[in-house]
PDB file of C-alpha atoms and ligand atoms in Angstrom:
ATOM      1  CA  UNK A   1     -51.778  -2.561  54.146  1.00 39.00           C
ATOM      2  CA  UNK A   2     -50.576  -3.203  57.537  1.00 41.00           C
ATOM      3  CA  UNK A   3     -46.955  -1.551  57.334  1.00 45.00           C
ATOM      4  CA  UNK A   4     -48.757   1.490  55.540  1.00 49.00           C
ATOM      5  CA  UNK A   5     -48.447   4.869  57.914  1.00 52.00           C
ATOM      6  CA  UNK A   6     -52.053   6.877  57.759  1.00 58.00           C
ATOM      7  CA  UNK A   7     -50.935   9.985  55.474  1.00 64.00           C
ATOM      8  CA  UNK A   8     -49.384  12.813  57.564  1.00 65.00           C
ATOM      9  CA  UNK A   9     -48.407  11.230  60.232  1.00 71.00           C
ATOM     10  CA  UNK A  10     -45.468   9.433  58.664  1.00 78.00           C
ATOM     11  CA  UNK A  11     -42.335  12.281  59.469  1.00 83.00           C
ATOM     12  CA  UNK A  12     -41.409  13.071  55.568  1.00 89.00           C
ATOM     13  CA  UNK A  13     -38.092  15.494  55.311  1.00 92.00           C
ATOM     14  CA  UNK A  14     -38.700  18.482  53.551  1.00 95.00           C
ATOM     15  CA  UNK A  15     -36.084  20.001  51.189  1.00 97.00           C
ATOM     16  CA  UNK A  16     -36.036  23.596  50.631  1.00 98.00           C
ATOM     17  CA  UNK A  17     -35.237  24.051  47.014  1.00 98.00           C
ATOM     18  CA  UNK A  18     -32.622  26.169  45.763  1.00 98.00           C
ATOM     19  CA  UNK A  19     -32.986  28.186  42.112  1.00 98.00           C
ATOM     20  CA  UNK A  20     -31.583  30.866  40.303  1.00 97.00           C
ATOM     21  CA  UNK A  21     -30.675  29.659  36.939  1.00 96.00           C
ATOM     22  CA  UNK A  22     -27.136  30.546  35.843  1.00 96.00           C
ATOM     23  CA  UNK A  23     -27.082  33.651  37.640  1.00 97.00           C
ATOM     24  CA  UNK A  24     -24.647  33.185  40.476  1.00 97.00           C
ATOM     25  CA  UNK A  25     -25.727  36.175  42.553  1.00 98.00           C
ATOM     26  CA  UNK A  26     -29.559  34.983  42.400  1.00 98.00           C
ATOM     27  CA  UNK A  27     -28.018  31.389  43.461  1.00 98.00           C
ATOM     28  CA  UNK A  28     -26.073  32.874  46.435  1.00 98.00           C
ATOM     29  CA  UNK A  29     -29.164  34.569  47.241  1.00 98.00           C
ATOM     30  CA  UNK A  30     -31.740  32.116  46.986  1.00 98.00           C
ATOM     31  CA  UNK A  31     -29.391  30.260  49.405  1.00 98.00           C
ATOM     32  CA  UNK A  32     -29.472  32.556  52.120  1.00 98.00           C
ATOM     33  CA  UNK A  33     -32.828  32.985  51.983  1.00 98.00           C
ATOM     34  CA  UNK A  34     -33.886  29.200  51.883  1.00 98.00           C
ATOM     35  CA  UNK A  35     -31.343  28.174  54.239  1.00 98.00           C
ATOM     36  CA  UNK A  36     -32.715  31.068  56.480  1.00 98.00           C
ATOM     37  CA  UNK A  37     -35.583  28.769  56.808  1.00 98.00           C
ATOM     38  CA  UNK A  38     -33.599  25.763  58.153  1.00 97.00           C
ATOM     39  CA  UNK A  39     -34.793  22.947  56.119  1.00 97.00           C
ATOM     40  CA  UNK A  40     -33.374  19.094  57.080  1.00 97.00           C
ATOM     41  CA  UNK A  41     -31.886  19.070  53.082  1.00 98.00           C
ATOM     42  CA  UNK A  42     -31.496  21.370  50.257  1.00 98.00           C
ATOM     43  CA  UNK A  43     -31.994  20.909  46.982  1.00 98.00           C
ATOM     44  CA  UNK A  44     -30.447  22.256  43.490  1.00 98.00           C
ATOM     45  CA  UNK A  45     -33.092  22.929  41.051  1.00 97.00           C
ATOM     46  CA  UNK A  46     -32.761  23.928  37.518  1.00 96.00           C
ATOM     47  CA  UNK A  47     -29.760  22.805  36.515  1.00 96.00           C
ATOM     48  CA  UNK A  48     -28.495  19.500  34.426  1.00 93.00           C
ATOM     49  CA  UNK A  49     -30.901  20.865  31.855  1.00 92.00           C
ATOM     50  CA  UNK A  50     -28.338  21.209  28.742  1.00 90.00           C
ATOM     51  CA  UNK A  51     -26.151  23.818  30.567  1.00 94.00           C
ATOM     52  CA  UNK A  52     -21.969  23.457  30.258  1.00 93.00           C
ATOM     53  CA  UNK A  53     -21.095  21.441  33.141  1.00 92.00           C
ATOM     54  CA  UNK A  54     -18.929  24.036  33.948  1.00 94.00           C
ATOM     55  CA  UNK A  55     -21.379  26.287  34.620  1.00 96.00           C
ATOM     56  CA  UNK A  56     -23.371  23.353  36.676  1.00 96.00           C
ATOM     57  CA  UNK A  57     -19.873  23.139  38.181  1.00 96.00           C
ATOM     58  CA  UNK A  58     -19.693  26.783  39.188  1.00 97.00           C
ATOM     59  CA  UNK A  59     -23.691  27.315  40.698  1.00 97.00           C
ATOM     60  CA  UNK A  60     -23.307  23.792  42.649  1.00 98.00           C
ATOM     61  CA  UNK A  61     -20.156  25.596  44.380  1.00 97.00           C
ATOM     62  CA  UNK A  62     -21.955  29.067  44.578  1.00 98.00           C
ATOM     63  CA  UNK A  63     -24.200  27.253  46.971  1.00 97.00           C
ATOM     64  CA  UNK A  64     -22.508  24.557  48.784  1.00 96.00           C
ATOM     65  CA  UNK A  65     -20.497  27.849  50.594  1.00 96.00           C
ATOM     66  CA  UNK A  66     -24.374  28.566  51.749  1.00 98.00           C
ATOM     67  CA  UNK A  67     -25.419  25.526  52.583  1.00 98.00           C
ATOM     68  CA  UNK A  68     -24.578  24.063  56.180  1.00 97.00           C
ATOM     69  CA  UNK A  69     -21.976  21.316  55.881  1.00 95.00           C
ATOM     70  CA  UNK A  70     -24.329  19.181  58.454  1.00 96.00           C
ATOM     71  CA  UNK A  71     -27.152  19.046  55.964  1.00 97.00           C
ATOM     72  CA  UNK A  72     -27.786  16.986  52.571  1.00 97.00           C
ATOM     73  CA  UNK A  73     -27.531  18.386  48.818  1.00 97.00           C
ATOM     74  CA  UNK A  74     -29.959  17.104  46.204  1.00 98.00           C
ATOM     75  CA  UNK A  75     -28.690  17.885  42.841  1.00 98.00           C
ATOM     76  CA  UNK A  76     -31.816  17.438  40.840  1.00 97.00           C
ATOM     77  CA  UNK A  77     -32.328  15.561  37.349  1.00 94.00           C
ATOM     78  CA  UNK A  78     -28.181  14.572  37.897  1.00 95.00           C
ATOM     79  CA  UNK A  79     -28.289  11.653  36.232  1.00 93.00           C
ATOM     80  CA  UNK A  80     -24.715  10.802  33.870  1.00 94.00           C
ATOM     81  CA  UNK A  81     -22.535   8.557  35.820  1.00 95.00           C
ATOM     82  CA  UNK A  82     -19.799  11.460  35.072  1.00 94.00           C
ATOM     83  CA  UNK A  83     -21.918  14.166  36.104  1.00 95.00           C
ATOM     84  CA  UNK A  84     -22.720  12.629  39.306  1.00 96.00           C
ATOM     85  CA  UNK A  85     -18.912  11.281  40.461  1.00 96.00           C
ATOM     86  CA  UNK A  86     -18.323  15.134  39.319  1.00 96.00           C
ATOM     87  CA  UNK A  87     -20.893  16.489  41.634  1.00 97.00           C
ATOM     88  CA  UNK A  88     -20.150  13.756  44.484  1.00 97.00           C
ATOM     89  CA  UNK A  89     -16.743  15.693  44.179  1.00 97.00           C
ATOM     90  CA  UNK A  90     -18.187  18.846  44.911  1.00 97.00           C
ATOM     91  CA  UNK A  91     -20.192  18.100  48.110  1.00 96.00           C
ATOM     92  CA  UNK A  92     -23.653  16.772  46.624  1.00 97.00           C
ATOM     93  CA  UNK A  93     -25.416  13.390  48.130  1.00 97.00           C
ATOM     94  CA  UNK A  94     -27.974  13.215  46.692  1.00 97.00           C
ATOM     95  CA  UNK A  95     -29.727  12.493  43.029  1.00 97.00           C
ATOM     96  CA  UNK A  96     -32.513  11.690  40.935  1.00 94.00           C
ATOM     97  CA  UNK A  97     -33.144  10.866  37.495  1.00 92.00           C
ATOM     98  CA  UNK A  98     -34.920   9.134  34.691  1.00 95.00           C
ATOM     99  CA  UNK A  99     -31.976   8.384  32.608  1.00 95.00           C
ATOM    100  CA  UNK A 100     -31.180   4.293  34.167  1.00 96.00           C
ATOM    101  CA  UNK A 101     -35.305   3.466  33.631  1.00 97.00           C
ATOM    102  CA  UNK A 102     -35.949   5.745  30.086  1.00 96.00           C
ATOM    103  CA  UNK A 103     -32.804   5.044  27.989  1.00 96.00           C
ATOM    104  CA  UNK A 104     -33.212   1.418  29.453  1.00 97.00           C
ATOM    105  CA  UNK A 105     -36.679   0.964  28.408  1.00 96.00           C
ATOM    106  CA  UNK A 106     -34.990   2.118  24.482  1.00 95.00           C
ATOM    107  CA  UNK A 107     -32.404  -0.482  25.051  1.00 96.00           C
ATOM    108  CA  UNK A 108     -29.218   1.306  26.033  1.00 97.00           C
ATOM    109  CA  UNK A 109     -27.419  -0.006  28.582  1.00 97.00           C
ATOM    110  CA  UNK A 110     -24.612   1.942  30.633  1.00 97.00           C
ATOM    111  CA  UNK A 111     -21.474  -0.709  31.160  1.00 96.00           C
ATOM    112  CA  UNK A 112     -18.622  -0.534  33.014  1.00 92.00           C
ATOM    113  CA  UNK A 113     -16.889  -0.829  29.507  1.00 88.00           C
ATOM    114  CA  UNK A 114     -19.125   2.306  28.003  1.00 91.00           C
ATOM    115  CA  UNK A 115     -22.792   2.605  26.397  1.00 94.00           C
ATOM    116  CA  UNK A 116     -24.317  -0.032  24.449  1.00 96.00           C
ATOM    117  CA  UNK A 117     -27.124   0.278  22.359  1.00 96.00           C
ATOM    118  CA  UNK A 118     -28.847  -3.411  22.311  1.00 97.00           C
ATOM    119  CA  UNK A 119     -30.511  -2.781  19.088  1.00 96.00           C
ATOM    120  CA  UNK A 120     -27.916  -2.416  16.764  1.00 95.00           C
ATOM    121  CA  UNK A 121     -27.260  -5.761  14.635  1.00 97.00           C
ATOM    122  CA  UNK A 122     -23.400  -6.254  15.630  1.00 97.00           C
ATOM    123  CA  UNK A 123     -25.319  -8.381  18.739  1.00 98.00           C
ATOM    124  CA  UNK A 124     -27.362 -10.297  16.668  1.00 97.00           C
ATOM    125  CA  UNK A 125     -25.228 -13.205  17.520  1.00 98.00           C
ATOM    126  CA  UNK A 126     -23.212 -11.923  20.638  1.00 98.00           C
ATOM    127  CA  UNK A 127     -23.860 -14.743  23.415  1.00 98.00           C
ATOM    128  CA  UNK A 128     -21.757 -12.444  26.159  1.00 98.00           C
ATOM    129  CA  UNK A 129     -24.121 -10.458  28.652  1.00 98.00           C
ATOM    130  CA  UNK A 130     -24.705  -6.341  28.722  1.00 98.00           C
ATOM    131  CA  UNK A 131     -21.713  -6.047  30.961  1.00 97.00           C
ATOM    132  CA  UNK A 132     -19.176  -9.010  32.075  1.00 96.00           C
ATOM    133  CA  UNK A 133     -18.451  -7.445  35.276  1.00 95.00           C
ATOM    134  CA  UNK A 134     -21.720  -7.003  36.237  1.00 98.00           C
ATOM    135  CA  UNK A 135     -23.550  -9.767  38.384  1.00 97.00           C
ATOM    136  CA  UNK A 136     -27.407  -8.298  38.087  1.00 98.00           C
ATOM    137  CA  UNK A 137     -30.276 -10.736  37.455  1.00 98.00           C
ATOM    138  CA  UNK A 138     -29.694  -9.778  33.198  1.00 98.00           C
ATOM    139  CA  UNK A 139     -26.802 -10.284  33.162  1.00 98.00           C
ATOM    140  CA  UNK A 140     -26.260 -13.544  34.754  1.00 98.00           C
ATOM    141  CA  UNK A 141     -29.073 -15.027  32.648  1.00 98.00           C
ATOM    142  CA  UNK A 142     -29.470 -13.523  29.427  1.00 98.00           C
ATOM    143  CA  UNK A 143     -26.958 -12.671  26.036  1.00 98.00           C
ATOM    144  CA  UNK A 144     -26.866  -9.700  24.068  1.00 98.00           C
ATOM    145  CA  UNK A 145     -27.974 -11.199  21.312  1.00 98.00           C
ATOM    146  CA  UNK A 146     -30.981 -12.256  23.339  1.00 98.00           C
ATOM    147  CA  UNK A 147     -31.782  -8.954  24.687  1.00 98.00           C
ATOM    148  CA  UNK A 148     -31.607  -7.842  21.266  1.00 98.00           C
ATOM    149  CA  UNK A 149     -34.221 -10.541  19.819  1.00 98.00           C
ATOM    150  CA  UNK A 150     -36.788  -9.215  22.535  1.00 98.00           C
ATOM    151  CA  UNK A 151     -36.365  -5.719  21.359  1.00 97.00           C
ATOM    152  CA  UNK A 152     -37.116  -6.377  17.754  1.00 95.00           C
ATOM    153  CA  UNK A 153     -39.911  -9.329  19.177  1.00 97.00           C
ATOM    154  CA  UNK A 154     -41.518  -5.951  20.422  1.00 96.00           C
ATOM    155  CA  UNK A 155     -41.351  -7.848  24.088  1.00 97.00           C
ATOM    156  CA  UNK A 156     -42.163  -5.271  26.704  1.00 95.00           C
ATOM    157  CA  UNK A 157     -39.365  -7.714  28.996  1.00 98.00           C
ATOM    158  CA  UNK A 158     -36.562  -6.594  26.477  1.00 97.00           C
ATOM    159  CA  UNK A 159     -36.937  -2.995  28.682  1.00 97.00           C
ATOM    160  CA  UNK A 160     -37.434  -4.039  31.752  1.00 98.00           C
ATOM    161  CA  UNK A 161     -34.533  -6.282  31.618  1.00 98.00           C
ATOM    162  CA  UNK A 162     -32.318  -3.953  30.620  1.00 98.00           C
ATOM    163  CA  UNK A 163     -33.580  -1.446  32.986  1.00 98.00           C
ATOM    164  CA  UNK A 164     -32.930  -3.827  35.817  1.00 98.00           C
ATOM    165  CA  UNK A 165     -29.562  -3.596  34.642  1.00 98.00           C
ATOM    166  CA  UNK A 166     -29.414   0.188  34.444  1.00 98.00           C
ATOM    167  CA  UNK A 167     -30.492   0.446  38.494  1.00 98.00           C
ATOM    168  CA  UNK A 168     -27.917  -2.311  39.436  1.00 98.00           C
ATOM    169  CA  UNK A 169     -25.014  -0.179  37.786  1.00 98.00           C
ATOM    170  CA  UNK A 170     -25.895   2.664  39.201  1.00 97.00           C
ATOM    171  CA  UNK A 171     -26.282   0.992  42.900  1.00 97.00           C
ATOM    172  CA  UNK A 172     -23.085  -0.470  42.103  1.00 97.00           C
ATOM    173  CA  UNK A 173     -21.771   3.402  41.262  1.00 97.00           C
ATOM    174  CA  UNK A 174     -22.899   4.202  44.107  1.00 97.00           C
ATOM    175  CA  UNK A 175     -21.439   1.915  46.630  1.00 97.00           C
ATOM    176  CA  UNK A 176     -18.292   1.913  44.882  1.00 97.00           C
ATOM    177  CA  UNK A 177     -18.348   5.950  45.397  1.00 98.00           C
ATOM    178  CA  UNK A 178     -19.628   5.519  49.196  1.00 98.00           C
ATOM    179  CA  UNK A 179     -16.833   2.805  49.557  1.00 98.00           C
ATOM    180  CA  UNK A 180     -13.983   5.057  48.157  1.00 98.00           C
ATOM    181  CA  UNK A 181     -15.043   8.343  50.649  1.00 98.00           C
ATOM    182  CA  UNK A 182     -14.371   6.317  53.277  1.00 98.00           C
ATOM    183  CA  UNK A 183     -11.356   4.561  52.704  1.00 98.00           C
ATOM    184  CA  UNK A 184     -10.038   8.121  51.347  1.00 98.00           C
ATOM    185  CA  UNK A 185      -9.183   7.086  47.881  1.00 98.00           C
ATOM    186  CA  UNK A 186     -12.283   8.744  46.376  1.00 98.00           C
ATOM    187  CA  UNK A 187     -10.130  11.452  44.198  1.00 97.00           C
ATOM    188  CA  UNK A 188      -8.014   8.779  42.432  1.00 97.00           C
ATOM    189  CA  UNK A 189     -11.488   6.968  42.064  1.00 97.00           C
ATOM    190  CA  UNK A 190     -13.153  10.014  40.412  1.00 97.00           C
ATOM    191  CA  UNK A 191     -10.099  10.537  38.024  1.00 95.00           C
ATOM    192  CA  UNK A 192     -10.656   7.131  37.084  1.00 93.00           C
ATOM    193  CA  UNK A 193     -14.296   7.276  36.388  1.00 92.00           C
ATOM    194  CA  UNK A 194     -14.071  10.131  34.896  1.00 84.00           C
ATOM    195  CA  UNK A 195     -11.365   8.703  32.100  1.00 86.00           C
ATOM    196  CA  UNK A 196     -13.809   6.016  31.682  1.00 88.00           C
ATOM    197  CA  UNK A 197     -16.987   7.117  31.645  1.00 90.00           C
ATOM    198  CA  UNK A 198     -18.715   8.897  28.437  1.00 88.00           C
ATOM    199  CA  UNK A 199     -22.297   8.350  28.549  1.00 91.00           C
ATOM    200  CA  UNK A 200     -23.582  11.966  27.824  1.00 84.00           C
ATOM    201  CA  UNK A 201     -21.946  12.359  24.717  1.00 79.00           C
ATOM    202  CA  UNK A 202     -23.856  10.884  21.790  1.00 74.00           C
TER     203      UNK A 202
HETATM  204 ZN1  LIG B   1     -26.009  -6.318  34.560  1.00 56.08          ZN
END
């Protein structure tokens, strides 16, 4: 317990959360009120719940004119690897989400070559790993097919394995993003990604 800070005296940023549903004069005005109360971050709440990503599209901009360029965006629940080089696009930083731990723990994996679903029985004998071009702990030591066996076993590794996979890609994503904002070459990048990547569709 020794590197533990005694609760509250540990400086914790506090976001001031931005709502308004699809309504983009309640956004616009739930931003000037919140940002009226100079928080360190903002973040965008109630959105990435089933809406067109158009319309996520359209509120994320509605508020990013409010928000101070100086201070971080939180898009909340963002979780697609399209929906967040989308949103990277349009000024956001930040992100949370289930999706890399829950849909990991049901054995689907996001790839740099698309989704794959571990279960199904064209892997029963598939000795390559998740993803080729990933170098994570799975994938450098276990097969599809293997993943697969500990799924049907009913081994409680099968989801933490791929799971560990899940958080590597998205680290990966997100260095890979952070790399190509700096060396300027982040709309070709996003183009790219977006071509390539299809995860929220079923
Ligand atoms: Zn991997």
């Amino acid at each position: 317990m020794g590197n533990t800070q005694p609760r509250g005296k540990k400086k914790v940023p506090l976001f001031g959360i931005i709502q308004g549903a699809t309504y983009k004069n309640l956004r616009r005005e739930c931003a000037e009120r919140i940002v009226n109360l100079d928080f360190p971050g903002y973040g965008i709440g109630g959105l990435m719940i089933g809406e067109p990503p158009s319309l996520t599209a359209e509120m994320v901009d509605e508020v990013n004119e409010v928000i101070p360029p100086n201070k971080p965006r939180y898009l909340m629940g963002c979780g697609y690897p399209e929906d967040i080089v989308e949103a990277v696009g349009r000024g956001v930083d930040l992100f949370d989400c289930v999706l890399p731990t829950r849909n990991g723990r049901t054995g689907m994996a996001f790839t740099s070559h698309g989704k794959i679903i571990i279960k199904g029985s064209r892997y029963a004998a598939d000795k390559a790993p998740l993803d080729k071009k990933c170098a994570c702990y799975t994938c450098r030591n276990f097969s599809r097919a293997y993943l697969r066996h500990l799924f049907n076993a009913g081994e409680a590794l099968a989801g933490r394995l791929v799971s560990y996979h899940n958080i590597y890609f998205y680290t990966k994503l997100m260095s890979d993003i952070r790399k190509h904002i700096s060396s300027g070459t982040f709309a070709t990048f996003s183009k790219k990604s977006k071509q390539k990547f299809d995860f929220r569709n079923p």
